[in-house]
Coordinates of C-alpha atoms in Angstrom, one line a residue:
Chain A
M206 CA -9.2 48.2 -18.4
R207 CA -7.4 49.9 -20.9
R208 CA -10.2 52.3 -21.4
Q209 CA -10.2 53.9 -18.2
T210 CA -6.6 54.7 -19.0
R211 CA -8.1 57.3 -21.5
H212 CA -10.2 58.3 -19.1
V213 CA -7.8 59.5 -16.4
Q214 CA -6.1 61.1 -18.2
A215 CA -8.4 62.9 -19.7
S216 CA -9.7 64.2 -16.1
G217 CA -6.6 63.6 -14.3
A218 CA -4.4 66.4 -16.5
R219 CA -4.6 68.5 -13.4
K220 CA -1.1 70.4 -12.4
G221 CA -2.1 69.7 -8.3
T222 CA -3.0 65.4 -9.3
R223 CA 0.1 65.1 -12.2
S224 CA 2.5 66.5 -8.9
L225 CA 0.8 63.9 -6.6
G226 CA 1.7 61.7 -9.3
F227 CA 5.4 62.7 -9.2
I228 CA 6.0 62.4 -5.7
L229 CA 4.7 59.0 -5.9
L230 CA 7.7 57.8 -8.2
V231 CA 9.8 60.0 -6.2
P232 CA 11.3 57.0 -3.9
A233 CA 11.3 54.7 -6.7
L234 CA 13.4 56.9 -9.1
I235 CA 15.9 57.9 -6.0
Y236 CA 16.3 54.5 -5.4
I237 CA 16.8 53.4 -9.4
V238 CA 19.0 56.2 -9.8
V239 CA 21.3 55.6 -6.7
F240 CA 21.2 52.1 -6.4
L241 CA 20.2 50.7 -9.7
L242 CA 21.5 53.3 -13.0
G243 CA 24.7 54.6 -10.8
P244 CA 26.5 51.2 -10.2
L245 CA 26.0 50.2 -13.3
C246 CA 27.3 53.1 -14.6
Y247 CA 30.0 53.1 -12.2
N248 CA 30.2 49.5 -13.2
L249 CA 31.4 51.3 -16.8
W250 CA 33.6 52.7 -15.2
I251 CA 35.5 50.3 -13.9
S252 CA 35.7 47.9 -16.7
V253 CA 37.2 51.0 -18.1
S254 CA 40.0 51.3 -15.1
N255 CA 42.7 50.0 -13.0
A256 CA 41.0 48.9 -10.2
N257 CA 41.7 45.8 -8.2
G258 CA 41.8 44.8 -4.8
A259 CA 44.3 46.9 -3.4
N260 CA 43.1 50.6 -4.6
L261 CA 39.5 49.1 -4.7
I262 CA 38.3 51.3 -1.2
T263 CA 40.3 54.4 -2.2
G264 CA 38.1 54.3 -5.5
D265 CA 41.6 56.0 -6.7
F266 CA 41.7 54.5 -10.2
A267 CA 43.3 55.5 -12.9
P268 CA 42.0 54.8 -16.5
T269 CA 43.4 52.8 -18.3
G270 CA 41.5 52.5 -22.0
F271 CA 40.4 49.3 -24.0
Q272 CA 42.8 47.3 -21.5
N273 CA 39.8 45.5 -19.2
Y274 CA 38.5 44.3 -22.7
A275 CA 41.2 43.3 -24.1
A276 CA 42.5 41.1 -21.9
V277 CA 39.1 39.4 -21.0
I278 CA 38.4 38.8 -25.1
A279 CA 42.2 37.5 -24.9
D280 CA 40.9 34.9 -22.3
D281 CA 39.8 31.7 -22.9
Q282 CA 37.7 31.1 -20.1
F283 CA 35.7 34.1 -20.8
W284 CA 35.5 31.9 -24.4
N285 CA 35.0 29.1 -22.7
G286 CA 31.6 30.2 -20.9
V287 CA 30.5 31.4 -23.9
W288 CA 30.3 28.2 -24.9
L289 CA 28.7 26.7 -21.9
S290 CA 26.4 29.9 -21.5
A291 CA 25.1 28.7 -24.9
V292 CA 25.2 24.9 -24.2
F293 CA 23.0 25.2 -20.9
T294 CA 20.8 27.4 -22.2
V295 CA 19.7 26.3 -25.5
S296 CA 19.8 22.2 -23.6
C297 CA 17.7 23.9 -21.6
L298 CA 15.2 26.4 -23.7
V299 CA 15.0 23.5 -25.4
L300 CA 13.6 20.9 -22.9
Q301 CA 12.0 23.2 -20.6
F302 CA 9.7 24.7 -23.4
I303 CA 8.9 21.0 -25.1
L304 CA 8.4 19.1 -22.0
G305 CA 6.7 22.7 -20.4
Y306 CA 4.5 23.2 -23.2
A307 CA 3.3 19.1 -23.1
L308 CA 2.7 19.8 -19.5
A309 CA 0.5 23.0 -20.1
L310 CA -1.0 21.2 -22.4
F311 CA -2.0 17.7 -20.6
F312 CA -3.3 20.4 -17.7
R313 CA -5.7 22.2 -20.1
Q314 CA -7.4 19.0 -19.5
S315 CA -10.1 19.0 -16.9
F316 CA -9.7 15.9 -14.4
P317 CA -9.7 15.1 -10.4
G318 CA -6.8 16.4 -8.7
N319 CA -5.8 19.0 -11.4
G320 CA -5.2 21.9 -9.4
V321 CA -4.0 20.6 -6.6
I322 CA -0.8 18.4 -8.7
R323 CA -0.5 22.1 -10.8
A324 CA 0.1 23.3 -7.6
L325 CA 2.7 20.9 -6.0
L326 CA 4.3 20.8 -9.0
L327 CA 5.6 24.7 -8.8
V328 CA 7.4 24.0 -5.8
G329 CA 10.3 23.2 -8.0
W330 CA 10.2 26.8 -9.2
I331 CA 9.6 28.6 -5.8
L332 CA 12.5 27.1 -4.1
P333 CA 15.6 28.8 -3.4
P334 CA 18.0 27.8 -6.0
V335 CA 20.3 27.4 -3.2
V336 CA 18.1 24.6 -1.8
T337 CA 17.4 22.4 -5.0
G338 CA 21.2 22.8 -6.0
T339 CA 21.9 21.3 -3.0
I340 CA 19.9 18.9 -3.3
F341 CA 20.6 17.8 -7.3
K342 CA 24.2 17.7 -6.0
W343 CA 22.7 15.5 -3.3
I344 CA 20.9 12.9 -5.3
F345 CA 23.6 13.2 -8.1
D346 CA 26.5 12.7 -5.9
S347 CA 28.7 9.4 -6.8
D348 CA 29.4 7.0 -4.6
Y349 CA 25.5 7.6 -2.6
G350 CA 24.0 9.3 -4.8
V351 CA 20.1 7.6 -5.3
L352 CA 20.0 8.9 -9.5
N353 CA 22.9 6.5 -9.8
F354 CA 21.0 3.5 -7.7
F355 CA 17.8 4.2 -9.7
L356 CA 20.3 3.4 -12.9
S357 CA 21.8 0.7 -12.0
Q358 CA 18.9 -1.4 -10.6
L359 CA 16.8 -0.4 -13.5
G360 CA 20.0 -2.0 -15.9
L361 CA 21.6 1.2 -17.1
I362 CA 24.6 1.6 -15.9
D363 CA 26.5 -1.3 -15.1
S364 CA 29.3 0.9 -12.7
P365 CA 28.8 4.8 -10.6
I366 CA 28.6 7.8 -12.9
K367 CA 30.9 10.4 -11.9
W368 CA 28.1 13.7 -12.4
L369 CA 29.7 16.0 -10.5
T370 CA 33.3 14.9 -11.1
E371 CA 33.7 14.9 -15.1
P372 CA 33.0 17.7 -17.5
T373 CA 30.3 16.7 -19.6
T374 CA 28.0 14.8 -17.0
A375 CA 29.1 17.9 -14.5
M376 CA 27.4 19.9 -17.2
V377 CA 23.9 17.4 -17.7
A378 CA 24.0 17.3 -14.1
I379 CA 23.2 21.3 -13.9
V380 CA 21.2 21.2 -16.8
T381 CA 18.2 18.4 -15.4
A382 CA 18.0 20.2 -12.0
N383 CA 18.2 23.6 -13.9
L384 CA 15.3 21.9 -15.7
W385 CA 13.1 21.7 -12.5
V386 CA 13.8 25.1 -11.9
G387 CA 11.8 26.1 -15.8
I388 CA 9.2 23.3 -16.9
P389 CA 7.3 24.5 -14.3
F390 CA 7.7 28.3 -15.1
N391 CA 7.1 27.3 -18.6
M392 CA 4.2 25.1 -17.9
L393 CA 2.5 28.0 -15.7
L394 CA 3.2 30.7 -18.4
L395 CA 2.4 28.8 -21.2
L396 CA -0.8 27.3 -19.7
S397 CA -2.3 30.7 -18.2
G398 CA -2.3 31.3 -22.2
L399 CA -4.1 28.2 -23.5
H400 CA -6.8 29.2 -21.0
T401 CA -7.2 32.8 -23.4
I402 CA -8.0 30.7 -26.2
D403 CA -12.4 30.3 -26.6
E404 CA -13.6 26.8 -26.4
S405 CA -15.9 27.7 -28.8
L406 CA -13.3 28.0 -31.5
Y407 CA -11.9 23.9 -31.1
E408 CA -16.0 23.5 -30.3
A409 CA -16.4 25.1 -34.0
A410 CA -13.3 22.9 -35.5
S411 CA -14.4 19.5 -33.8
V412 CA -17.7 20.5 -35.5
D413 CA -16.1 20.7 -39.5
G414 CA -14.7 17.1 -38.2
A415 CA -11.2 18.6 -37.6
G416 CA -9.7 16.1 -35.1
R417 CA -7.2 16.5 -32.6
W418 CA -4.0 17.5 -34.4
R419 CA -6.0 19.5 -36.9
Q420 CA -7.1 21.9 -33.9
F421 CA -4.0 22.1 -32.5
W422 CA -2.1 23.0 -35.5
S423 CA -4.8 25.8 -36.9
I424 CA -6.4 27.4 -34.1
T425 CA -3.8 26.3 -30.6
S426 CA -0.1 27.2 -32.7
P427 CA -1.3 30.9 -34.3
L428 CA -2.7 31.7 -31.4
M429 CA 0.1 31.2 -28.3
R430 CA 2.7 32.6 -30.7
P431 CA 3.1 35.2 -29.1
V432 CA 2.5 33.6 -25.7
I433 CA 5.7 31.4 -26.9
I434 CA 7.4 34.6 -28.4
S435 CA 7.9 36.0 -24.6
V436 CA 7.9 32.7 -23.0
L437 CA 11.0 32.2 -25.0
L438 CA 12.1 35.5 -25.2
L439 CA 12.3 34.9 -21.0
G440 CA 12.9 31.3 -20.7
V441 CA 16.6 32.8 -22.7
I442 CA 17.4 35.6 -20.6
N443 CA 16.4 33.8 -17.2
T444 CA 18.7 30.6 -17.6
Y445 CA 21.5 33.2 -19.1
K446 CA 21.7 34.3 -16.1
V447 CA 21.6 31.7 -13.4
F448 CA 24.3 31.6 -10.7
D449 CA 23.2 30.6 -7.8
L450 CA 22.0 26.8 -8.5
I451 CA 25.4 26.5 -11.1
Y452 CA 27.5 28.0 -8.1
T453 CA 25.8 26.0 -5.7
M454 CA 26.2 22.2 -7.6
T455 CA 29.7 22.3 -9.2
K456 CA 31.2 26.2 -8.5
G457 CA 32.5 26.2 -12.0
G458 CA 34.4 23.0 -12.1
P459 CA 35.5 20.2 -12.5
V460 CA 38.3 22.1 -14.8
N461 CA 36.2 25.1 -15.1
A462 CA 33.6 22.5 -17.6
T463 CA 30.8 24.6 -15.7
T464 CA 31.7 28.3 -16.1
T465 CA 29.5 29.9 -17.3
L466 CA 30.0 33.7 -17.9
P467 CA 28.4 34.5 -14.7
I468 CA 30.4 31.7 -13.1
Y469 CA 33.3 33.7 -15.3
T470 CA 32.7 37.1 -14.0
Y471 CA 32.4 36.3 -10.2
L472 CA 35.0 34.4 -9.6
E473 CA 37.3 37.0 -12.0
T474 CA 35.2 39.4 -9.7
F475 CA 35.3 37.5 -6.2
K476 CA 38.4 35.5 -6.3
I477 CA 40.9 37.0 -8.1
F478 CA 40.2 40.6 -7.8
E479 CA 40.5 41.8 -10.5
F480 CA 37.7 44.7 -10.5
G481 CA 38.7 46.0 -13.5
H482 CA 38.7 42.7 -15.6
G483 CA 35.2 41.4 -14.3
A484 CA 33.6 44.7 -14.2
A485 CA 34.7 44.2 -18.4
A486 CA 33.5 40.8 -18.0
S487 CA 29.7 41.8 -16.6
T488 CA 29.4 44.5 -19.4
L489 CA 30.0 41.3 -22.2
T490 CA 27.4 39.8 -19.8
L491 CA 24.9 42.4 -19.9
V492 CA 25.0 41.8 -23.9
L493 CA 22.9 39.7 -24.5
P494 CA 20.8 40.1 -22.0
L495 CA 19.5 44.1 -22.8
V496 CA 19.5 42.9 -27.0
L497 CA 17.1 40.8 -25.6
S498 CA 15.2 42.8 -23.4
W499 CA 14.8 45.6 -26.1
F500 CA 12.4 42.6 -28.2
Y501 CA 11.1 42.2 -24.5
V502 CA 9.5 45.0 -24.4
R503 CA 9.1 46.2 -28.0
S504 CA 6.6 43.1 -27.3
L505 CA 5.0 44.2 -24.5
R506 CA 4.6 47.1 -26.1
E507 CA 2.6 45.8 -29.2
E508 CA 0.2 43.3 -26.4
D509 CA -0.9 47.3 -24.8
Q510 CA -2.0 48.7 -27.9
Chain B
M143 CA -8.0 39.2 -17.4
M144 CA -6.9 36.3 -15.2
T145 CA -10.4 34.3 -15.5
A146 CA -10.5 33.1 -18.5
S147 CA -12.5 30.4 -18.2
R148 CA -11.0 27.3 -17.4
S149 CA -11.7 24.7 -20.6
R150 CA -12.7 21.2 -21.1
T151 CA -11.6 18.8 -23.3
V152 CA -13.1 18.2 -26.5
I153 CA -13.9 14.5 -26.2
P154 CA -15.8 12.9 -29.6
E155 CA -19.0 13.0 -29.2
S156 CA -19.5 9.5 -30.2
A157 CA -18.0 8.6 -26.3
G158 CA -20.6 7.7 -24.2
E159 CA -20.8 9.1 -20.7
K160 CA -19.3 6.4 -19.0
R161 CA -15.5 6.7 -21.4
R162 CA -14.9 9.9 -19.9
R163 CA -15.1 9.6 -16.9
R164 CA -12.6 6.6 -17.0
L165 CA -10.6 8.4 -19.1
A166 CA -10.9 11.4 -16.3
W167 CA -9.4 9.5 -13.8
G168 CA -6.8 7.7 -16.2
K169 CA -5.8 11.8 -16.5
S170 CA -5.8 11.6 -12.9
A171 CA -3.6 9.4 -12.4
L172 CA -1.1 10.5 -14.9
A173 CA -1.1 13.3 -13.6
W174 CA -0.2 12.0 -9.9
L175 CA 2.8 10.4 -11.1
I176 CA 4.3 12.6 -13.0
A177 CA 4.1 14.6 -9.5
V178 CA 5.5 11.7 -7.7
I179 CA 8.2 11.5 -9.9
Y180 CA 8.9 15.6 -9.8
L181 CA 8.6 15.9 -6.1
F182 CA 10.9 13.1 -5.4
P183 CA 13.9 15.7 -4.8
V184 CA 12.0 17.4 -2.4
Y185 CA 11.2 14.4 -0.8
W186 CA 15.0 12.8 -0.8
M187 CA 15.8 16.5 1.2
V188 CA 13.2 15.7 4.1
T189 CA 13.7 11.6 4.5
T190 CA 17.9 12.3 4.4
S191 CA 17.5 15.2 6.6
V192 CA 15.8 12.5 9.3
K193 CA 18.6 9.8 8.8
N194 CA 21.5 9.4 11.2
K195 CA 24.8 8.9 9.3
A196 CA 24.6 4.8 9.0
E197 CA 21.4 4.9 7.1
T198 CA 22.1 8.8 5.4
F199 CA 25.2 6.3 3.6
A200 CA 22.8 2.9 3.3
Q201 CA 24.1 0.9 0.7
P202 CA 21.7 0.6 -1.2
P203 CA 20.0 3.4 0.1
H204 CA 16.6 3.7 2.3
L205 CA 14.4 4.9 0.7
I206 CA 11.7 5.2 3.5
P207 CA 13.6 6.3 6.2
Q208 CA 13.7 3.2 8.8
A209 CA 13.4 5.2 11.8
L210 CA 12.9 9.0 12.9
H211 CA 16.7 10.3 14.2
W212 CA 17.2 14.1 14.3
D213 CA 20.5 13.8 15.2
S214 CA 21.2 16.2 12.1
Y215 CA 19.0 19.0 13.1
R216 CA 20.8 18.5 16.6
A217 CA 23.6 18.7 14.6
A218 CA 22.7 22.0 12.2
F219 CA 21.1 24.0 15.6
S220 CA 24.4 23.5 17.8
D221 CA 26.9 26.4 17.3
E222 CA 29.7 24.8 15.1
Y223 CA 27.5 24.9 12.5
G224 CA 25.7 29.4 13.4
V225 CA 22.3 28.0 12.0
W226 CA 20.4 30.1 14.9
L227 CA 22.4 33.1 14.2
A228 CA 21.5 33.3 10.2
L229 CA 18.1 32.5 10.1
G230 CA 18.0 35.5 12.7
N231 CA 19.8 37.3 9.4
S232 CA 17.9 35.9 7.0
F233 CA 14.6 36.9 8.8
I234 CA 16.3 40.2 9.2
I235 CA 17.3 40.1 5.5
A236 CA 13.3 39.0 4.5
T237 CA 11.3 41.2 6.3
G238 CA 13.8 44.5 5.8
T239 CA 13.0 43.6 2.2
L240 CA 9.3 43.1 2.1
V241 CA 9.7 46.6 4.2
L242 CA 11.3 48.4 1.8
T243 CA 9.6 46.9 -1.2
L244 CA 5.9 47.5 -0.2
L245 CA 7.1 51.7 0.8
I246 CA 9.0 52.4 -3.0
A247 CA 6.6 49.7 -5.4
V248 CA 3.3 50.8 -3.2
P249 CA 3.5 54.6 -4.2
A250 CA 4.3 53.7 -7.5
S251 CA 2.8 51.4 -8.8
Y252 CA -0.2 53.7 -8.3
A253 CA 1.5 56.6 -9.9
V254 CA 2.7 53.8 -12.9
A255 CA -0.7 52.9 -13.1
R256 CA -3.0 56.3 -13.3
Y257 CA -0.3 59.0 -15.2
R258 CA 0.7 58.3 -18.2
T259 CA 3.5 60.6 -18.0
G260 CA 6.9 60.2 -19.8
I261 CA 9.3 59.5 -16.5
S262 CA 5.9 57.0 -15.6
T263 CA 7.0 55.2 -19.2
S264 CA 10.6 55.4 -19.0
M265 CA 10.7 53.6 -15.4
M266 CA 8.1 51.1 -16.9
V267 CA 10.3 50.2 -19.4
L268 CA 13.3 50.5 -17.3
L269 CA 12.2 48.2 -14.2
T270 CA 11.7 45.4 -16.8
V271 CA 14.9 45.5 -18.6
V272 CA 16.6 45.5 -14.6
Q273 CA 14.3 42.8 -14.2
L274 CA 16.2 40.9 -16.9
L275 CA 19.7 42.1 -16.0
P276 CA 22.3 39.0 -14.5
A277 CA 22.2 39.5 -10.6
I278 CA 26.1 38.7 -10.6
A279 CA 26.1 42.1 -13.0
V280 CA 24.5 44.1 -10.6
S281 CA 26.3 42.8 -7.4
I282 CA 29.7 43.7 -9.2
P283 CA 29.6 47.6 -8.9
M284 CA 27.2 47.5 -6.2
F285 CA 29.7 45.7 -4.3
V286 CA 32.4 48.8 -4.8
M287 CA 30.0 51.2 -4.2
F288 CA 28.7 50.0 -0.2
R289 CA 32.6 49.1 -0.1
Q290 CA 33.5 52.0 -1.1
M291 CA 30.7 53.6 1.4
G292 CA 32.3 51.4 4.0
L293 CA 28.6 49.0 4.0
I294 CA 29.5 45.6 3.4
N295 CA 28.9 43.4 5.4
T296 CA 25.5 45.4 7.3
Y297 CA 21.9 44.1 6.2
A298 CA 21.1 47.3 5.2
S299 CA 23.4 46.8 1.4
I300 CA 21.3 43.4 1.1
I301 CA 18.0 44.6 1.5
I302 CA 19.0 46.9 -1.0
A303 CA 20.0 44.8 -3.4
D304 CA 17.2 42.3 -2.8
V305 CA 15.3 45.2 -3.7
S306 CA 16.3 45.6 -6.8
V307 CA 15.2 42.3 -8.3
T308 CA 11.3 42.6 -6.2
L309 CA 10.7 46.3 -6.6
P310 CA 10.4 45.7 -10.5
F311 CA 8.3 42.9 -10.3
A312 CA 6.1 44.6 -7.5
V313 CA 5.8 47.2 -9.7
I314 CA 4.9 44.7 -13.0
L315 CA 2.7 43.1 -10.7
L316 CA 0.8 46.1 -8.8
R317 CA 0.6 48.1 -11.3
P318 CA -3.0 46.1 -12.8
Y319 CA -4.2 46.3 -9.6
F320 CA -4.9 49.7 -9.4
K321 CA -5.4 49.9 -13.2
Q322 CA -8.2 47.8 -12.3
F323 CA -10.1 50.0 -9.9
P324 CA -12.5 52.1 -11.1
Y325 CA -11.7 55.5 -11.7
E326 CA -15.0 56.8 -10.6
V327 CA -15.1 55.5 -7.4
E328 CA -11.6 57.5 -7.0
E329 CA -13.5 60.6 -7.8
A330 CA -16.4 60.1 -5.6
A331 CA -14.5 59.5 -2.8
K332 CA -12.2 63.1 -3.8
L333 CA -16.5 64.0 -3.4
D334 CA -17.0 63.1 -0.5
G335 CA -13.9 65.7 1.1
L336 CA -11.1 62.8 0.6
G337 CA -7.5 63.9 -0.5
V338 CA -5.2 61.3 -2.8
L339 CA -3.5 60.5 -0.2
Q340 CA -6.1 59.1 2.1
T341 CA -8.0 57.9 -0.9
I342 CA -5.2 55.4 -1.9
V343 CA -5.1 54.0 1.9
R344 CA -8.3 53.9 3.1
I345 CA -10.0 52.4 0.0
I346 CA -7.8 52.1 -3.0
I347 CA -4.9 49.8 -0.3
P348 CA -8.3 47.3 1.2
T349 CA -9.4 46.8 -1.7
I350 CA -5.9 45.4 -3.7
R351 CA -5.4 43.7 -1.2
P352 CA -4.8 40.3 -2.6
G353 CA -2.1 42.4 -4.6
V354 CA 0.0 43.7 -1.9
V355 CA -0.3 40.4 0.0
M356 CA 1.3 38.1 -3.4
I357 CA 4.6 41.0 -3.9
G358 CA 4.1 40.9 0.0
S359 CA 5.3 37.6 0.4
F360 CA 6.7 37.3 -2.4
S361 CA 9.4 39.9 -1.6
F362 CA 10.3 38.1 1.9
L363 CA 10.0 35.0 -0.2
M364 CA 12.4 36.6 -2.9
A365 CA 15.4 37.6 -0.1
W366 CA 14.1 34.8 1.8
G367 CA 15.9 32.6 -0.8
E368 CA 18.4 35.0 -2.6
F369 CA 22.2 33.9 -2.9
T370 CA 24.1 36.1 -4.9
F371 CA 24.2 39.1 -3.6
A372 CA 24.0 37.6 0.4
L373 CA 27.3 36.1 -0.5
T374 CA 28.6 38.9 -2.8
L375 CA 27.6 41.3 -0.3
S376 CA 28.7 39.8 2.9
T377 CA 32.1 38.4 4.1
Q378 CA 30.8 37.8 8.1
Q379 CA 29.3 35.5 9.5
H380 CA 27.0 37.6 12.1
V381 CA 25.6 39.1 8.6
Q382 CA 25.4 36.2 6.2
P383 CA 21.7 34.5 5.9
L384 CA 20.5 31.1 5.6
T385 CA 21.8 30.4 2.0
V386 CA 25.1 31.5 2.2
A387 CA 25.5 29.7 5.3
L388 CA 24.3 26.9 3.3
N389 CA 26.6 27.4 1.1
R390 CA 29.5 27.5 4.4
L391 CA 28.5 24.5 5.6
I392 CA 28.9 22.5 2.3
G393 CA 32.3 23.9 1.7
Q394 CA 32.5 22.7 5.0
Y395 CA 30.9 19.8 6.3
G396 CA 30.6 18.4 2.7
T397 CA 30.2 15.0 3.3
N398 CA 27.5 15.0 5.4
W399 CA 24.5 15.3 3.7
N400 CA 22.2 14.6 6.5
D401 CA 23.0 17.5 8.3
L402 CA 23.2 19.1 4.6
M403 CA 19.4 18.2 4.1
A404 CA 18.3 19.5 7.9
V405 CA 19.8 23.4 6.5
A406 CA 17.6 22.6 3.3
T407 CA 15.2 21.7 4.9
L408 CA 15.3 24.4 7.5
I409 CA 15.2 27.1 4.8
A410 CA 12.6 25.3 2.4
L411 CA 10.2 24.8 4.9
P412 CA 9.6 28.6 5.8
V413 CA 9.2 28.9 1.7
L414 CA 6.5 25.3 1.3
I415 CA 4.0 26.7 4.2
I416 CA 4.2 30.7 2.7
F417 CA 3.9 29.2 -0.2
I418 CA 1.1 25.9 0.0
A419 CA -0.6 29.4 2.4
L420 CA -0.8 32.6 0.0
Q421 CA -0.9 30.1 -3.1
R422 CA -4.6 31.4 -4.7
Y423 CA -2.7 35.0 -4.4
I424 CA 0.9 33.7 -5.9
V425 CA -0.4 31.6 -9.0
A426 CA -2.7 34.0 -9.4
G427 CA -1.0 37.2 -9.6
L428 CA 2.0 35.1 -11.5
A429 CA -0.1 34.2 -14.3
G430 CA -1.0 36.8 -14.4
G431 CA 1.6 39.2 -14.7
A432 CA 4.8 37.2 -15.7
T433 CA 3.7 38.2 -19.8
K434 CA 2.8 41.0 -19.1
G435 CA 4.6 44.4 -17.9

């Protein structure tokens, strides 16, 4: 693959093909500039202006300096959002990685039905988050939810837990629902990483008398490091930006107990119509993904070298 | 890249053939158990959707429906719920996203695979970064912009917004397909008098059809299930897709769980069908594409 690229560079350097290459890029470039970079830059402008529901259509905003940022940073709800985003992201990340890795190691072995079952596990990941959120909202229902039924059957609880109406349990519920989506994703990526490890390494190791654990720590772990790093990076970013699942299940409630940063940004913008504040909040929300994507792009580059 | 050989379990020399087979069946049983537990939410959605009200709220819950009731589907398709309209909207938005994504992504992926210029490299980086941005942060400026252009409550605005999710994905996944295509074949076609564009349309695209099928079905599925953009860019029911309709119905009929599960099943069904039909393409593409830029 890589050899060919070089080859192409050598032979495709003629001017005609170069300009064709550019022409083919034009639709994508127009899209990116007009509908992505444009709005994102515009967002920066909105964030330092007095945009609100009233002057939105005219676009008649006046610059207000960093007032919006000051207001957002002074808002306790914003810091509540930062904290809840951290709790949500870290709990999902740790659990989905551990369980996803365990499943990947399990499904790496061959047994009848492996392929079918592996594909079935991806269903949770392919379903629209709104559907997933609605299903879990029903499962976690305090009065008629099937989870409380199972838990009481197992003798784990005496009275039904009010999952989505109590702050702590609401967080547990959205983390659980998100794990349902995140675990198969982690499993899929880690499994494809495991499949690139040369089988003969394990054979040689077991000839040398290395046990399962020894093989895992001395062969699997070091060789999986690059894959693990990129899975974790993607995991942080994908979990941090979850909006639809949480919004469907709790709308940020009860009493802001699940108002993570994306939910806070949404409520600030589309419920209170403080577009200036919303834009400032969304700019601040972008900081983490932008910083992490720098690492991510760099890791991809290294892989490409 | 994706053809890495399937690895086999390492079993100590001393283990006999019989024990090995028993172990494999044991693992198979465990795997099925995991799958059953994991898929329970999907089962619960479908079975709730075919229960009537009495059975939905039966205490203790009926894990297996006692009879099939189609009440909730009848309710879902009544005028009151507006599901027909939303279904049509979802279809228009998903198809529009599919077409627009292919029109932009296929030529762009060819270009970034074949020509290594400053523009194509920075575009790859940009698309990778865009893929990682929270939809809500993108939707705020889009809302303001579309509002000023008078495009709020149109299919166009939702489709354009959805492409911001599908485009990076499509280019990142299609690029390797174009790269793998032998350049010699292209040169041979050129010698036969085909222009570059003709070569792409007549020779390369047919050969990389799995890739095109994959990103096509992906774009459709993503747009079909997309919620954030549709929620923020539409305020009127006449353009809202099923996902937004479901969210609205939760607000209006929050305790009619059998009806809500029927709507959820209607959203999930095409996704499951497309996924099962094209599973081979989708999983292979993802395994290769998701970790590689």
